[in-house]
PDB file of C-alpha atoms in Angstrom:
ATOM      1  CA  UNK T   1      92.667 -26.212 -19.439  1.00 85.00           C
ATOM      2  CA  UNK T   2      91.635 -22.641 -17.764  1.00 86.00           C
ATOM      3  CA  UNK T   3      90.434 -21.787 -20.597  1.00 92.00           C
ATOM      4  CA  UNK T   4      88.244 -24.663 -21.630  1.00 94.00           C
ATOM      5  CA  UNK T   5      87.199 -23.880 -17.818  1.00 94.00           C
ATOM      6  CA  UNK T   6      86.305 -20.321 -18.563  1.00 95.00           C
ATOM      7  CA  UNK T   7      84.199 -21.110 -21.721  1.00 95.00           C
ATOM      8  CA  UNK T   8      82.327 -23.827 -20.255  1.00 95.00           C
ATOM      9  CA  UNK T   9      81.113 -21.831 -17.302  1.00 96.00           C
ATOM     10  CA  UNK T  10      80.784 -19.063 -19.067  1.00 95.00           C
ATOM     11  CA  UNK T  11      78.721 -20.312 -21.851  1.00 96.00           C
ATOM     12  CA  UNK T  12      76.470 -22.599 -19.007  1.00 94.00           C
ATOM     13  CA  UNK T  13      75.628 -19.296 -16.825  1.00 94.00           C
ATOM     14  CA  UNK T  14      74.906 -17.276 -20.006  1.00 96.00           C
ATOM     15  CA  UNK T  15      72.833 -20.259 -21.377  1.00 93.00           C
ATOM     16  CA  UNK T  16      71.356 -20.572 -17.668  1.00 91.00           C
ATOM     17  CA  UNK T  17      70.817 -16.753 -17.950  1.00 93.00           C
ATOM     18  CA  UNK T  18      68.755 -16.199 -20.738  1.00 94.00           C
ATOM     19  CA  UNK T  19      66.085 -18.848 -19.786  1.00 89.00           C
ATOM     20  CA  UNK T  20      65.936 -17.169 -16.723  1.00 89.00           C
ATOM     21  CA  UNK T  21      64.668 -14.135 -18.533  1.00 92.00           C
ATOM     22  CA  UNK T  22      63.040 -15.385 -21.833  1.00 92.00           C
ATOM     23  CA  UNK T  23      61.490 -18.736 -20.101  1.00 89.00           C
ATOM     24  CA  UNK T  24      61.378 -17.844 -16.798  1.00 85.00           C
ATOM     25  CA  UNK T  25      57.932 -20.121 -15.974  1.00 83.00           C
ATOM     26  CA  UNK T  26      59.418 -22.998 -17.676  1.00 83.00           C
ATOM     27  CA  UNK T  27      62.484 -22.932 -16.136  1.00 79.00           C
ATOM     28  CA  UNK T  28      61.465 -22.150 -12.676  1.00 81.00           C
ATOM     29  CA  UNK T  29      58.763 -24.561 -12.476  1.00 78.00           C
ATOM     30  CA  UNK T  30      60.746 -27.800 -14.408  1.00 74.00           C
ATOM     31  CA  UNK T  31      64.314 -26.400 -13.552  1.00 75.00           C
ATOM     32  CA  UNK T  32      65.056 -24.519 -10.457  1.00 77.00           C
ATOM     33  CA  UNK T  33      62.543 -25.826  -8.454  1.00 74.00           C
ATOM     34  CA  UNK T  34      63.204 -29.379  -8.976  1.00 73.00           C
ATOM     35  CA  UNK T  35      67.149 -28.406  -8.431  1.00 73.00           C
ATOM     36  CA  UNK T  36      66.312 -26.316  -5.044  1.00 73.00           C
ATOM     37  CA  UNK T  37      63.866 -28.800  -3.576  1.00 71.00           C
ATOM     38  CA  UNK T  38      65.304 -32.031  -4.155  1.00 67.00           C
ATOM     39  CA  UNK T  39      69.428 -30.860  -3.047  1.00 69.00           C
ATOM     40  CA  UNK T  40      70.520 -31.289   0.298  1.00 76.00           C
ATOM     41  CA  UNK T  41      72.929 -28.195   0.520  1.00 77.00           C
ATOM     42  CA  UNK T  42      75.439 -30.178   2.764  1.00 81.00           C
ATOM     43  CA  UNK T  43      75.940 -32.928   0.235  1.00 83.00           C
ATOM     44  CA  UNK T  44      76.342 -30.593  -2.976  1.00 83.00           C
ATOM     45  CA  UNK T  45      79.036 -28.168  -0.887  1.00 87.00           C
ATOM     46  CA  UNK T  46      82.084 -29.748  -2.407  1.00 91.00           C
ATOM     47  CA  UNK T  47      80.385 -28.713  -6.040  1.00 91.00           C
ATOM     48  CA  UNK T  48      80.476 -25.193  -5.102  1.00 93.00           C
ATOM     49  CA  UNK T  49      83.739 -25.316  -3.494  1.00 95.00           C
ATOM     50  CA  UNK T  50      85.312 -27.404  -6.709  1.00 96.00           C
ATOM     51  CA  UNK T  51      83.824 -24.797  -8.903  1.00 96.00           C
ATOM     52  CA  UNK T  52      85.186 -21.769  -7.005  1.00 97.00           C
ATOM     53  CA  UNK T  53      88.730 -23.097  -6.649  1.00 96.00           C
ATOM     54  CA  UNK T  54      88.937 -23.925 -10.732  1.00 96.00           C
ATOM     55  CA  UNK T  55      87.617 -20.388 -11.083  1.00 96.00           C
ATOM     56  CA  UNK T  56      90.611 -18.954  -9.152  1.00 97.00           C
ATOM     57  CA  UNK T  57      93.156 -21.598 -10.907  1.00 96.00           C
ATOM     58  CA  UNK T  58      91.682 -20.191 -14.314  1.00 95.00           C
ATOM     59  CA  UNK T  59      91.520 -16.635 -13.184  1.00 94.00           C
ATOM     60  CA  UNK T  60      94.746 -15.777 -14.995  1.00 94.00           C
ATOM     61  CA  UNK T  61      93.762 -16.754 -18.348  1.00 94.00           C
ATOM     62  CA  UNK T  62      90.805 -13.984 -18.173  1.00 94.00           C
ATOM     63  CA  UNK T  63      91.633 -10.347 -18.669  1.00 94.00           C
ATOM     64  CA  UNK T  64      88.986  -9.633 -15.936  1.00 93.00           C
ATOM     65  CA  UNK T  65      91.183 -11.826 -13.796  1.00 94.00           C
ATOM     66  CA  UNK T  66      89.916 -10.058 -10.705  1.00 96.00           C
ATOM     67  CA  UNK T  67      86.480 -10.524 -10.928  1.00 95.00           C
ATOM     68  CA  UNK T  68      86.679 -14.459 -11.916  1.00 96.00           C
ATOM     69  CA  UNK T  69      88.981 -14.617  -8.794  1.00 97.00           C
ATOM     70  CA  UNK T  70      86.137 -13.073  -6.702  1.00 97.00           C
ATOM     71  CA  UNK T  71      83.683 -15.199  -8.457  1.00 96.00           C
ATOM     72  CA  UNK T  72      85.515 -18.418  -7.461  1.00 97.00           C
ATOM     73  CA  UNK T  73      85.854 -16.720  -3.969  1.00 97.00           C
ATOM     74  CA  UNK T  74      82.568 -16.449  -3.402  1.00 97.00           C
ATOM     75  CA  UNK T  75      81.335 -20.189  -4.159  1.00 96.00           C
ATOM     76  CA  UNK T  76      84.138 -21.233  -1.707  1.00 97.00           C
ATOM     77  CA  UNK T  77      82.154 -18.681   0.422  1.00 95.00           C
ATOM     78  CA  UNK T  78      78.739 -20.607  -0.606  1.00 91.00           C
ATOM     79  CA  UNK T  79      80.202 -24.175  -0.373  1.00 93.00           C
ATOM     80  CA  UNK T  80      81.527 -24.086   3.457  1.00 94.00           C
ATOM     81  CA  UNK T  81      78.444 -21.814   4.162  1.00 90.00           C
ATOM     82  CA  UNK T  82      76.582 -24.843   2.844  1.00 87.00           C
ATOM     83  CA  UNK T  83      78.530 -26.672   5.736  1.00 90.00           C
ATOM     84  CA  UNK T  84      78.556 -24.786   8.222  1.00 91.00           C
ATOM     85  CA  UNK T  85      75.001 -23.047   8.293  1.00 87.00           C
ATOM     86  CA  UNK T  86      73.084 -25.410   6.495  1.00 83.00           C
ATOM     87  CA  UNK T  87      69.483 -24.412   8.193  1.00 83.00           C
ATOM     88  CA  UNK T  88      70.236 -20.656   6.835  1.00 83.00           C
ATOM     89  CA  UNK T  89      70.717 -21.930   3.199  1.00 81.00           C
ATOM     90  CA  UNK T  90      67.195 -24.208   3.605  1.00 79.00           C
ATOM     91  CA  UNK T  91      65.498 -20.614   4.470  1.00 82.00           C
ATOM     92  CA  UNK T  92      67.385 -19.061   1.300  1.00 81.00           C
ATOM     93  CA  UNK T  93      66.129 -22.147  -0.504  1.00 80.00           C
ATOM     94  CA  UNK T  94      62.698 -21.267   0.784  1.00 81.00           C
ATOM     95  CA  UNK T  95      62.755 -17.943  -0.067  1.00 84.00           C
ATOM     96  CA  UNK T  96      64.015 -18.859  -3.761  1.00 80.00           C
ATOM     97  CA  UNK T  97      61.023 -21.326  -4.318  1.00 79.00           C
ATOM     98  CA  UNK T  98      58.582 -18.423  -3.136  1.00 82.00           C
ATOM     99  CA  UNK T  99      60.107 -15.698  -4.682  1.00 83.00           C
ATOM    100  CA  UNK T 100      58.624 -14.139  -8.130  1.00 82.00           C
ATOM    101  CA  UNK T 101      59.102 -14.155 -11.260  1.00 85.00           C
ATOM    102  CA  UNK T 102      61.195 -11.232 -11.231  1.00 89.00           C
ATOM    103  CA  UNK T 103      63.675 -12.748  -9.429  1.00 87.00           C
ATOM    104  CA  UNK T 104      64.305 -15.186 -11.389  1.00 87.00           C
ATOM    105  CA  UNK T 105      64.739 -12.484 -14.375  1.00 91.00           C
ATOM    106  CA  UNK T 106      66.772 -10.060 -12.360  1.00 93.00           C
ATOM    107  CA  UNK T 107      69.294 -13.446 -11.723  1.00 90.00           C
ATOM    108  CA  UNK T 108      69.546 -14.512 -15.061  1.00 92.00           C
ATOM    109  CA  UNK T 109      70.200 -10.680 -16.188  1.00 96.00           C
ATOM    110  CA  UNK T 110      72.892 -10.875 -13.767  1.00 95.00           C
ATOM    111  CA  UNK T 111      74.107 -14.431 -15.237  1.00 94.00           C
ATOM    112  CA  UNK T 112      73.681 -12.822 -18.897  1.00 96.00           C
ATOM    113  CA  UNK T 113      76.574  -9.861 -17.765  1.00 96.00           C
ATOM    114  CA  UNK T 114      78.479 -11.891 -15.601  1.00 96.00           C
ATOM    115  CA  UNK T 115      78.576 -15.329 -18.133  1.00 95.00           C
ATOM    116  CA  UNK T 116      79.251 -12.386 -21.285  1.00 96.00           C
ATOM    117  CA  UNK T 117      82.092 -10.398 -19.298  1.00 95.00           C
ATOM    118  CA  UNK T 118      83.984 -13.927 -18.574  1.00 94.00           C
ATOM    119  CA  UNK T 119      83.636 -15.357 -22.237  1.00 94.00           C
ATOM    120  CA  UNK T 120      84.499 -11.676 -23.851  1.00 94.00           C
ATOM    121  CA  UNK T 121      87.638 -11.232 -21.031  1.00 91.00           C
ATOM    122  CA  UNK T 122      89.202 -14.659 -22.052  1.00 88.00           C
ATOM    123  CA  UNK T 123      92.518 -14.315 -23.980  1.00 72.00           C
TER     124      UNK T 123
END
């Protein structure tokens, strides 16, 4: 089942990734921005937090077991911070929907290496 785990979300950030960079208007304007205006970051924590804790369940079936472990840390990190400092998020929210084009690129390069490093490190 880590495994299945491990390809999914691997093959969803890569996927995620490269329409980041190839369709980045498209995706930003019917994608993202629907996603980051219409979510209420305190009712979509336990996604974050669900996702974070099958990451470190499935860690050890990746041979880059310590940076899926960090991965899943992290979105434990994101889902309380979604609790706890919910106003902060709606400025990072804010800051998403302004931001550039670029940005979007620059994330879904980082998706690209990160989804590609999970799906090659699976054994």
């Amino acid at each position: 089942m880590g495994k299945l785990f491990l390809y999914l979300i691997g093959i969803l950030w890569v996927i995620v990734g490269v329409l980041s960079v190839f369709a980045t208007k498209i995706a930003r304007k019917k994608i993202f921005t629907k996603l980051i205006e219409t979510s209420d970051v305190k009712k979509l924590s336990p996604i974050p937090i669900t996702i974070g804790l099958l990451l470190i369940l499935a860690s050890p079936y990746d041979r880059h077991a310590i940076l899926v472990f960090i991965l899943g840390l992290l979105a434990i990190a994101k889902g309380i911070a979604a609790i706890a400092y919910p106003k902060k998020l709606q400025k990072a929210k804010e800051w998403m929907i302004k931001s550039g084009d670029n940005v979007y690129r620059a994330g879904g390069v980082l998706l690209i290496i990160i989804g590609s490093i999970v799906l090659m490190g699976i054994g």
